[in-house]
Amino acid sequence: MSVASIALPRILRIGAGASNQLAEVLTALGLSRPLIVTDGWLLNSGRVEELSGGLAREGIAARVFAETVPDPTIASIDAGVAFLKAGAHDCVVGFGGGSPIDSAKAIALLALHGGAMADYKAPHVQDAPGLPVIAIPTTAGTGSEATRFTIITDEATDEKMLCPGLAYLPVAALVDYELTFTKPRRLTADTGIDSLTHAIEAYVSRRANPFSDGMALLAMRAIAPNLRRVCADPMDAAAREAMMLGATQAGIAFSNSSVALVHGMSRPIGAHFHVPHGLSNAMLLPAVTAWSAPAALSRYADCARAMGVADETEGDQAAVVRLVDELAALNRELDVPGPAAWGIDAARWEALVPTMCTQAAASGSPANNPRIPDTDEMAMLYAKIWAS
């Protein structure tokens, strides 16, 4: 077996109140001039003031860039880089969901290395670090606090650029489930299915390894029994804690393995039709799982058992049937719309399918899938989810 390349944040603090330890972590890392990268909602909610106020009490002055956008764009990143350069910052704190954290990673990179974001998209791998990034997630979903990737949209071409490399791995992550209590149900559902997708894809990926396998299985065991619970009762602390831990474990799993076909096909849907990332993953997950499973039946059966929808006495084929049924049931019960129900125009969808297939393949993710599709097979899967 080849050697697995494993990389983790240098500091991981996980649990209630972890975000309150930002000043202590910055001091331990020898950092003192942070730029907080966040979004308007967190700024207006008072959460950013709480974070910066805690720093101020410890004598650390922070500036705040709150102009990030969902599915960060080249323009939004360039604005963040300009804002950073106007101050003497030695690090970037990403505070929010996947979009602010991905923005923080890209801003920290370009601030030090320059160039255009398109210079860093796959297949380029950027390992030389930018400014240090400290990630504080407020959603239990992307796992971006523990991954060596960022996703930035080129608004000129509607391409979601996958940018890989150790440069994007935060040096520290403060994982505080108490920050997720105020998440609305739709965001809770979409980010939860996103993290479940990360875990499943990391486990079935052609680049899986024993380390990522362990993290992926732990993530599925944490997420599967708690996703419906947090959607039903947003103040269920035990379920929120499990979902947050599972999201981070899933992020660690796919960062040290890879995502696969669901993510490859999901990014173009998000870029062209502005569908939130977790939601576009959810649209694809049942159909892509059913199509891929024959190529890795035992691996998908392991996922069903880890999620608690099949037991050890059942054969792999029966377990995989239960897995696909469960993924479809999750979508129904959590009100996941198909592309048509989301409001996407049928003619525009059909016209863009060839472009989406090309962009999915170019990201490299479909090549990690246990069953590797050609363009016609991806087009068939896009047609299948349209009809679902």
Short mmCIF file of C-alpha atoms in Angstrom, two decimals:
data_model
loop_
_atom_site.label_atom_id
_atom_site.label_comp_id
_atom_site.label_asym_id
_atom_site.label_seq_id
_atom_site.Cartn_x
_atom_site.Cartn_y
_atom_site.Cartn_z
CA MET A 1 0.00 0.00 0.00
CA SER A 2 1.23 3.52 -0.77
CA VAL A 3 1.96 5.97 2.03
CA ALA A 4 -1.01 8.16 2.95
CA SER A 5 -0.25 11.86 3.31
CA ILE A 6 -2.07 13.07 6.43
CA ALA A 7 -2.33 16.73 7.44
CA LEU A 8 -4.31 18.31 10.29
CA PRO A 9 -4.61 21.76 11.87
CA ARG A 10 -1.80 22.25 14.40
CA ILE A 11 -4.35 23.17 17.06
CA LEU A 12 -7.87 21.75 17.36
CA ARG A 13 -10.07 22.92 20.22
CA ILE A 14 -13.47 21.25 20.25
CA GLY A 15 -16.39 21.80 22.61
CA ALA A 16 -18.74 24.33 24.16
CA GLY A 17 -17.08 27.73 24.40
CA ALA A 18 -14.06 26.84 22.25
CA SER A 19 -14.50 30.07 20.27
CA ASN A 20 -13.85 32.04 23.46
CA GLN A 21 -10.27 30.78 23.43
CA LEU A 22 -9.28 32.69 20.29
CA ALA A 23 -7.04 35.17 22.11
CA GLU A 24 -5.25 32.37 23.94
CA VAL A 25 -4.68 30.46 20.69
CA LEU A 26 -3.41 33.54 18.86
CA THR A 27 -0.96 34.23 21.67
CA ALA A 28 0.24 30.61 21.65
CA LEU A 29 0.91 30.95 17.91
CA GLY A 30 2.75 34.25 18.33
CA LEU A 31 0.08 36.18 16.42
CA SER A 32 -1.38 39.53 17.48
CA ARG A 33 -2.85 41.43 14.49
CA PRO A 34 -5.79 39.40 13.16
CA LEU A 35 -8.17 40.23 10.36
CA ILE A 36 -11.57 38.66 11.04
CA VAL A 37 -13.22 37.53 7.78
CA THR A 38 -16.95 36.97 8.19
CA ASP A 39 -20.33 37.80 6.66
CA GLY A 40 -22.99 40.46 7.11
CA TRP A 41 -25.40 38.21 9.00
CA LEU A 42 -22.87 37.37 11.71
CA LEU A 43 -21.84 41.02 11.90
CA ASN A 44 -25.43 42.21 12.36
CA SER A 45 -26.23 39.43 14.84
CA GLY A 46 -23.65 40.71 17.30
CA ARG A 47 -21.55 37.55 17.08
CA VAL A 48 -18.58 39.35 15.51
CA GLU A 49 -18.66 42.01 18.22
CA GLU A 50 -18.55 39.26 20.86
CA LEU A 51 -15.53 37.72 19.16
CA SER A 52 -13.62 40.97 18.65
CA GLY A 53 -14.61 42.17 22.12
CA GLY A 54 -13.06 39.08 23.66
CA LEU A 55 -9.85 39.83 21.79
CA ALA A 56 -9.89 43.48 22.87
CA ARG A 57 -10.14 42.47 26.52
CA GLU A 58 -6.89 40.58 26.02
CA GLY A 59 -5.21 43.56 24.34
CA ILE A 60 -5.58 42.25 20.77
CA ALA A 61 -7.01 44.69 18.22
CA ALA A 62 -8.79 43.15 15.22
CA ARG A 63 -10.20 44.61 12.03
CA VAL A 64 -13.26 43.04 10.44
CA PHE A 65 -13.97 42.31 6.78
CA ALA A 66 -17.64 41.30 6.57
CA GLU A 67 -18.16 41.57 2.80
CA THR A 68 -17.89 37.87 2.01
CA VAL A 69 -20.61 36.37 -0.17
CA PRO A 70 -22.17 32.92 -0.45
CA ASP A 71 -20.06 30.91 -2.92
CA PRO A 72 -17.17 33.40 -2.73
CA THR A 73 -16.18 35.01 -6.01
CA ILE A 74 -12.90 36.33 -7.39
CA ALA A 75 -14.23 39.88 -6.89
CA SER A 76 -15.14 39.28 -3.23
CA ILE A 77 -11.70 37.76 -2.57
CA ASP A 78 -9.92 40.64 -4.28
CA ALA A 79 -11.87 43.08 -2.10
CA GLY A 80 -10.79 41.15 0.99
CA VAL A 81 -7.15 41.18 -0.08
CA ALA A 82 -7.26 44.95 -0.60
CA PHE A 83 -8.84 45.38 2.85
CA LEU A 84 -6.17 43.21 4.46
CA LYS A 85 -3.34 45.12 2.80
CA ALA A 86 -4.70 48.36 4.27
CA GLY A 87 -3.85 47.01 7.73
CA ALA A 88 -0.75 45.43 9.23
CA HIS A 89 -2.19 41.94 9.72
CA ASP A 90 -0.21 38.83 10.60
CA CYS A 91 -3.07 36.32 10.35
CA VAL A 92 -6.65 35.79 9.17
CA VAL A 93 -9.54 34.48 11.30
CA GLY A 94 -12.29 32.84 9.26
CA PHE A 95 -15.54 33.16 11.25
CA GLY A 96 -18.72 31.67 9.80
CA GLY A 97 -19.82 28.88 7.53
CA GLY A 98 -17.91 27.49 4.59
CA SER A 99 -18.03 30.70 2.56
CA PRO A 100 -16.32 32.99 5.12
CA ILE A 101 -13.76 30.30 5.98
CA ASP A 102 -13.02 29.58 2.31
CA SER A 103 -12.76 33.34 1.76
CA ALA A 104 -10.32 33.66 4.65
CA LYS A 105 -8.13 30.94 3.16
CA ALA A 106 -8.02 32.58 -0.26
CA ILE A 107 -7.41 36.07 1.16
CA ALA A 108 -4.57 34.77 3.34
CA LEU A 109 -2.96 33.09 0.34
CA LEU A 110 -3.20 35.96 -2.15
CA ALA A 111 -2.07 38.51 0.46
CA LEU A 112 1.30 36.78 0.62
CA HIS A 113 1.75 35.20 -2.82
CA GLY A 114 -0.20 37.54 -5.12
CA GLY A 115 -1.42 36.60 -8.56
CA ALA A 116 -4.98 35.71 -9.56
CA MET A 117 -7.13 33.07 -7.87
CA ALA A 118 -7.42 31.21 -11.17
CA ASP A 119 -3.66 30.60 -11.01
CA TYR A 120 -4.23 28.32 -8.02
CA LYS A 121 -7.08 26.08 -9.23
CA ALA A 122 -6.68 22.34 -9.70
CA PRO A 123 -4.58 20.68 -11.01
CA HIS A 124 -2.23 23.24 -9.39
CA VAL A 125 -1.45 22.29 -5.78
CA GLN A 126 -0.42 25.14 -3.48
CA ASP A 127 1.54 23.87 -0.49
CA ALA A 128 3.66 26.96 0.29
CA PRO A 129 1.67 28.75 3.02
CA GLY A 130 0.08 32.14 2.98
CA LEU A 131 -0.71 34.04 6.19
CA PRO A 132 -1.80 31.76 9.06
CA VAL A 133 -5.55 31.01 9.12
CA ILE A 134 -7.54 30.33 12.28
CA ALA A 135 -10.99 28.90 11.52
CA ILE A 136 -14.07 29.21 13.72
CA PRO A 137 -17.03 27.45 12.05
CA THR A 138 -20.59 28.50 12.84
CA THR A 139 -22.24 25.73 10.80
CA ALA A 140 -21.94 21.95 11.11
CA GLY A 141 -21.34 21.27 7.46
CA THR A 142 -18.39 22.07 5.24
CA GLY A 143 -15.59 20.91 7.53
CA SER A 144 -13.53 23.70 5.93
CA GLU A 145 -11.93 24.36 9.34
CA ALA A 146 -9.91 21.16 8.87
CA THR A 147 -9.39 20.87 5.10
CA ARG A 148 -6.64 21.67 2.64
CA PHE A 149 -9.02 23.09 0.03
CA THR A 150 -10.88 26.25 -0.82
CA ILE A 151 -13.61 26.77 -3.43
CA ILE A 152 -13.82 30.10 -5.26
CA THR A 153 -16.19 30.96 -8.11
CA ASP A 154 -14.93 32.62 -11.27
CA GLU A 155 -17.95 34.80 -11.97
CA ALA A 156 -16.82 35.39 -15.56
CA THR A 157 -17.20 31.70 -16.44
CA ASP A 158 -19.52 30.48 -13.64
CA GLU A 159 -16.88 27.93 -12.66
CA LYS A 160 -16.42 26.86 -9.07
CA MET A 161 -12.64 26.51 -8.87
CA LEU A 162 -11.32 23.80 -6.57
CA CYS A 163 -8.03 25.06 -5.12
CA PRO A 164 -6.08 22.36 -3.27
CA GLY A 165 -2.94 22.34 -1.14
CA LEU A 166 -1.55 22.64 2.36
CA ALA A 167 -1.66 26.43 2.03
CA TYR A 168 -5.41 26.24 2.74
CA LEU A 169 -5.18 24.12 5.89
CA PRO A 170 -5.90 26.31 8.94
CA VAL A 171 -3.21 26.30 11.59
CA ALA A 172 -5.93 26.23 14.24
CA ALA A 173 -9.64 25.41 14.39
CA LEU A 174 -11.97 26.32 17.26
CA VAL A 175 -15.02 24.07 16.95
CA ASP A 176 -17.78 25.42 19.21
CA TYR A 177 -21.20 23.78 18.73
CA GLU A 178 -22.89 26.52 20.78
CA LEU A 179 -22.46 28.79 17.72
CA THR A 180 -24.93 26.60 15.77
CA PHE A 181 -28.02 26.98 17.97
CA THR A 182 -29.38 29.88 15.92
CA LYS A 183 -29.05 28.16 12.52
CA PRO A 184 -32.38 28.00 10.63
CA ARG A 185 -33.79 24.59 9.72
CA ARG A 186 -32.96 24.80 5.99
CA LEU A 187 -29.31 25.63 6.73
CA THR A 188 -29.15 22.93 9.41
CA ALA A 189 -30.48 20.33 6.96
CA ASP A 190 -28.33 21.35 4.00
CA THR A 191 -25.08 21.61 5.95
CA GLY A 192 -25.84 18.34 7.74
CA ILE A 193 -26.33 16.46 4.47
CA ASP A 194 -23.17 18.15 3.17
CA SER A 195 -21.13 16.73 6.04
CA LEU A 196 -22.73 13.29 5.59
CA THR A 197 -21.76 13.44 1.91
CA HIS A 198 -18.18 14.29 2.87
CA ALA A 199 -17.99 11.24 5.11
CA ILE A 200 -19.50 8.84 2.58
CA GLU A 201 -17.39 10.09 -0.31
CA ALA A 202 -14.19 10.05 1.75
CA TYR A 203 -14.88 6.42 2.66
CA VAL A 204 -15.67 5.16 -0.86
CA SER A 205 -13.04 7.30 -2.62
CA ARG A 206 -10.27 5.63 -4.58
CA ARG A 207 -7.88 7.68 -2.42
CA ALA A 208 -9.25 6.41 0.90
CA ASN A 209 -6.75 5.17 3.48
CA PRO A 210 -7.00 3.67 6.97
CA PHE A 211 -6.73 7.07 8.69
CA SER A 212 -9.44 8.72 6.59
CA ASP A 213 -11.59 5.57 6.89
CA GLY A 214 -11.61 5.84 10.67
CA MET A 215 -12.58 9.51 10.62
CA ALA A 216 -15.27 8.95 7.98
CA LEU A 217 -16.92 6.13 9.94
CA LEU A 218 -16.85 8.18 13.16
CA ALA A 219 -18.45 11.07 11.29
CA MET A 220 -21.25 8.90 9.89
CA ARG A 221 -21.95 7.48 13.35
CA ALA A 222 -22.22 11.01 14.75
CA ILE A 223 -24.25 12.58 11.94
CA ALA A 224 -26.77 9.93 10.88
CA PRO A 225 -28.70 9.56 14.18
CA ASN A 226 -28.68 13.30 14.89
CA LEU A 227 -29.51 15.04 11.63
CA ARG A 228 -33.27 14.66 11.98
CA ARG A 229 -33.02 15.56 15.69
CA VAL A 230 -31.39 18.94 15.11
CA CYS A 231 -33.86 19.76 12.34
CA ALA A 232 -36.77 18.93 14.65
CA ASP A 233 -35.35 20.71 17.71
CA PRO A 234 -32.66 23.33 17.03
CA MET A 235 -31.91 23.65 20.77
CA ASP A 236 -31.08 19.94 21.21
CA ALA A 237 -27.58 20.48 22.62
CA ALA A 238 -26.44 16.86 22.47
CA ALA A 239 -27.51 16.55 18.83
CA ARG A 240 -25.91 19.89 17.92
CA GLU A 241 -22.66 18.79 19.57
CA ALA A 242 -22.67 15.48 17.69
CA MET A 243 -23.36 17.21 14.36
CA MET A 244 -20.55 19.72 14.88
CA LEU A 245 -18.05 17.02 15.82
CA GLY A 246 -19.20 14.86 12.90
CA ALA A 247 -18.79 17.74 10.44
CA THR A 248 -15.19 18.31 11.59
CA GLN A 249 -14.42 14.59 11.47
CA ALA A 250 -15.89 14.40 7.97
CA GLY A 251 -13.78 17.39 6.92
CA ILE A 252 -10.66 15.69 8.24
CA ALA A 253 -11.66 12.50 6.41
CA PHE A 254 -12.09 14.01 2.95
CA SER A 255 -9.16 16.40 3.35
CA ASN A 256 -6.95 13.34 3.83
CA SER A 257 -8.74 11.24 1.22
CA SER A 258 -10.87 13.12 -1.30
CA VAL A 259 -14.42 13.81 -2.31
CA ALA A 260 -15.75 12.18 -5.44
CA LEU A 261 -18.56 12.31 -8.00
CA VAL A 262 -21.27 13.99 -5.89
CA HIS A 263 -19.02 16.98 -5.25
CA GLY A 264 -17.70 17.06 -8.80
CA MET A 265 -21.24 17.31 -10.19
CA SER A 266 -22.51 19.53 -7.38
CA ARG A 267 -20.12 22.46 -7.83
CA PRO A 268 -21.35 23.38 -11.35
CA ILE A 269 -24.97 23.35 -10.13
CA GLY A 270 -24.00 25.81 -7.42
CA ALA A 271 -21.99 28.00 -9.77
CA HIS A 272 -24.54 28.25 -12.59
CA PHE A 273 -27.78 28.24 -10.61
CA HIS A 274 -26.69 29.62 -7.21
CA VAL A 275 -27.94 26.57 -5.34
CA PRO A 276 -26.36 26.35 -1.85
CA HIS A 277 -23.58 23.75 -1.81
CA GLY A 278 -25.11 21.41 0.75
CA LEU A 279 -28.43 21.49 -1.08
CA SER A 280 -26.91 20.63 -4.47
CA ASN A 281 -25.04 17.75 -2.81
CA ALA A 282 -28.32 16.53 -1.32
CA MET A 283 -30.03 16.65 -4.72
CA LEU A 284 -27.34 14.36 -6.15
CA LEU A 285 -26.49 12.04 -3.26
CA PRO A 286 -29.16 9.30 -3.61
CA ALA A 287 -28.85 8.95 -7.39
CA VAL A 288 -25.05 9.08 -7.49
CA THR A 289 -24.82 6.59 -4.61
CA ALA A 290 -27.15 4.14 -6.37
CA TRP A 291 -25.16 4.46 -9.62
CA SER A 292 -21.74 4.15 -7.95
CA ALA A 293 -22.47 1.38 -5.44
CA PRO A 294 -21.95 -1.66 -7.71
CA ALA A 295 -18.27 -0.69 -8.02
CA ALA A 296 -17.69 -0.66 -4.23
CA LEU A 297 -20.52 -2.64 -2.72
CA SER A 298 -18.78 -3.55 0.55
CA ARG A 299 -17.64 0.04 1.16
CA TYR A 300 -21.14 1.46 0.70
CA ALA A 301 -22.48 -1.37 2.88
CA ASP A 302 -20.04 -0.27 5.61
CA CYS A 303 -21.54 3.22 5.33
CA ALA A 304 -25.06 1.82 5.84
CA ARG A 305 -23.92 -0.04 8.95
CA ALA A 306 -22.06 2.97 10.37
CA MET A 307 -25.19 5.08 9.86
CA GLY A 308 -27.29 2.50 11.67
CA VAL A 309 -29.62 1.71 8.77
CA ALA A 310 -28.31 -1.86 8.32
CA ASP A 311 -26.83 -4.36 10.75
CA GLU A 312 -23.97 -6.82 10.56
CA THR A 313 -26.28 -9.76 9.81
CA GLU A 314 -27.37 -8.30 6.47
CA GLY A 315 -25.47 -8.91 3.25
CA ASP A 316 -23.80 -6.08 1.39
CA GLN A 317 -26.45 -5.87 -1.33
CA ALA A 318 -29.29 -5.54 1.17
CA ALA A 319 -27.32 -3.00 3.21
CA VAL A 320 -26.72 -0.82 0.15
CA VAL A 321 -30.43 -0.90 -0.74
CA ARG A 322 -31.13 0.36 2.78
CA LEU A 323 -28.49 3.09 2.37
CA VAL A 324 -30.00 4.41 -0.87
CA ASP A 325 -33.49 4.26 0.65
CA GLU A 326 -32.29 6.18 3.71
CA LEU A 327 -30.67 8.93 1.62
CA ALA A 328 -33.89 9.34 -0.36
CA ALA A 329 -35.92 9.38 2.87
CA LEU A 330 -33.67 12.07 4.35
CA ASN A 331 -34.29 14.26 1.31
CA ARG A 332 -38.05 13.77 1.59
CA GLU A 333 -38.23 14.38 5.33
CA LEU A 334 -35.90 17.39 5.25
CA ASP A 335 -37.76 18.93 2.30
CA VAL A 336 -34.84 18.86 -0.14
CA PRO A 337 -36.18 20.13 -3.49
CA GLY A 338 -35.08 18.83 -6.87
CA PRO A 339 -33.67 21.31 -9.40
CA ALA A 340 -37.11 22.00 -10.91
CA ALA A 341 -38.73 22.56 -7.51
CA TRP A 342 -35.85 24.89 -6.61
CA GLY A 343 -36.97 27.02 -9.56
CA ILE A 344 -34.32 26.24 -12.17
CA ASP A 345 -35.45 26.78 -15.76
CA ALA A 346 -35.61 23.46 -17.64
CA ALA A 347 -34.24 24.82 -20.92
CA ARG A 348 -31.30 26.52 -19.24
CA TRP A 349 -30.53 23.37 -17.24
CA GLU A 350 -30.53 21.23 -20.36
CA ALA A 351 -28.40 23.73 -22.27
CA LEU A 352 -25.79 23.85 -19.51
CA VAL A 353 -25.51 20.09 -18.90
CA PRO A 354 -22.55 19.68 -21.33
CA THR A 355 -20.69 22.57 -19.66
CA MET A 356 -21.46 21.19 -16.19
CA CYS A 357 -20.12 17.77 -17.21
CA THR A 358 -16.91 19.35 -18.52
CA GLN A 359 -16.42 21.44 -15.39
CA ALA A 360 -17.14 18.47 -13.12
CA ALA A 361 -14.54 16.34 -14.89
CA ALA A 362 -11.98 19.18 -14.84
CA SER A 363 -12.18 19.44 -11.05
CA GLY A 364 -10.71 15.95 -10.76
CA SER A 365 -13.27 14.79 -8.19
CA PRO A 366 -15.18 12.35 -10.45
CA ALA A 367 -11.90 10.47 -11.07
CA ASN A 368 -11.82 9.62 -7.34
CA ASN A 369 -15.22 7.89 -7.53
CA PRO A 370 -15.35 4.09 -7.25
CA ARG A 371 -17.16 4.06 -10.60
CA ILE A 372 -15.70 6.69 -12.91
CA PRO A 373 -18.26 8.23 -15.28
CA ASP A 374 -17.79 9.46 -18.80
CA THR A 375 -19.53 12.60 -20.01
CA ASP A 376 -22.63 10.74 -21.20
CA GLU A 377 -23.02 9.03 -17.82
CA MET A 378 -22.76 12.34 -15.97
CA ALA A 379 -25.34 13.82 -18.33
CA MET A 380 -27.61 10.86 -17.56
CA LEU A 381 -27.22 11.48 -13.82
CA TYR A 382 -28.03 15.19 -14.26
CA ALA A 383 -31.16 14.14 -16.18
CA LYS A 384 -32.07 11.68 -13.44
CA ILE A 385 -31.95 14.28 -10.66
CA TRP A 386 -33.95 16.71 -12.81
CA ALA A 387 -36.68 14.12 -13.07
CA SER A 388 -36.59 13.24 -9.36
#
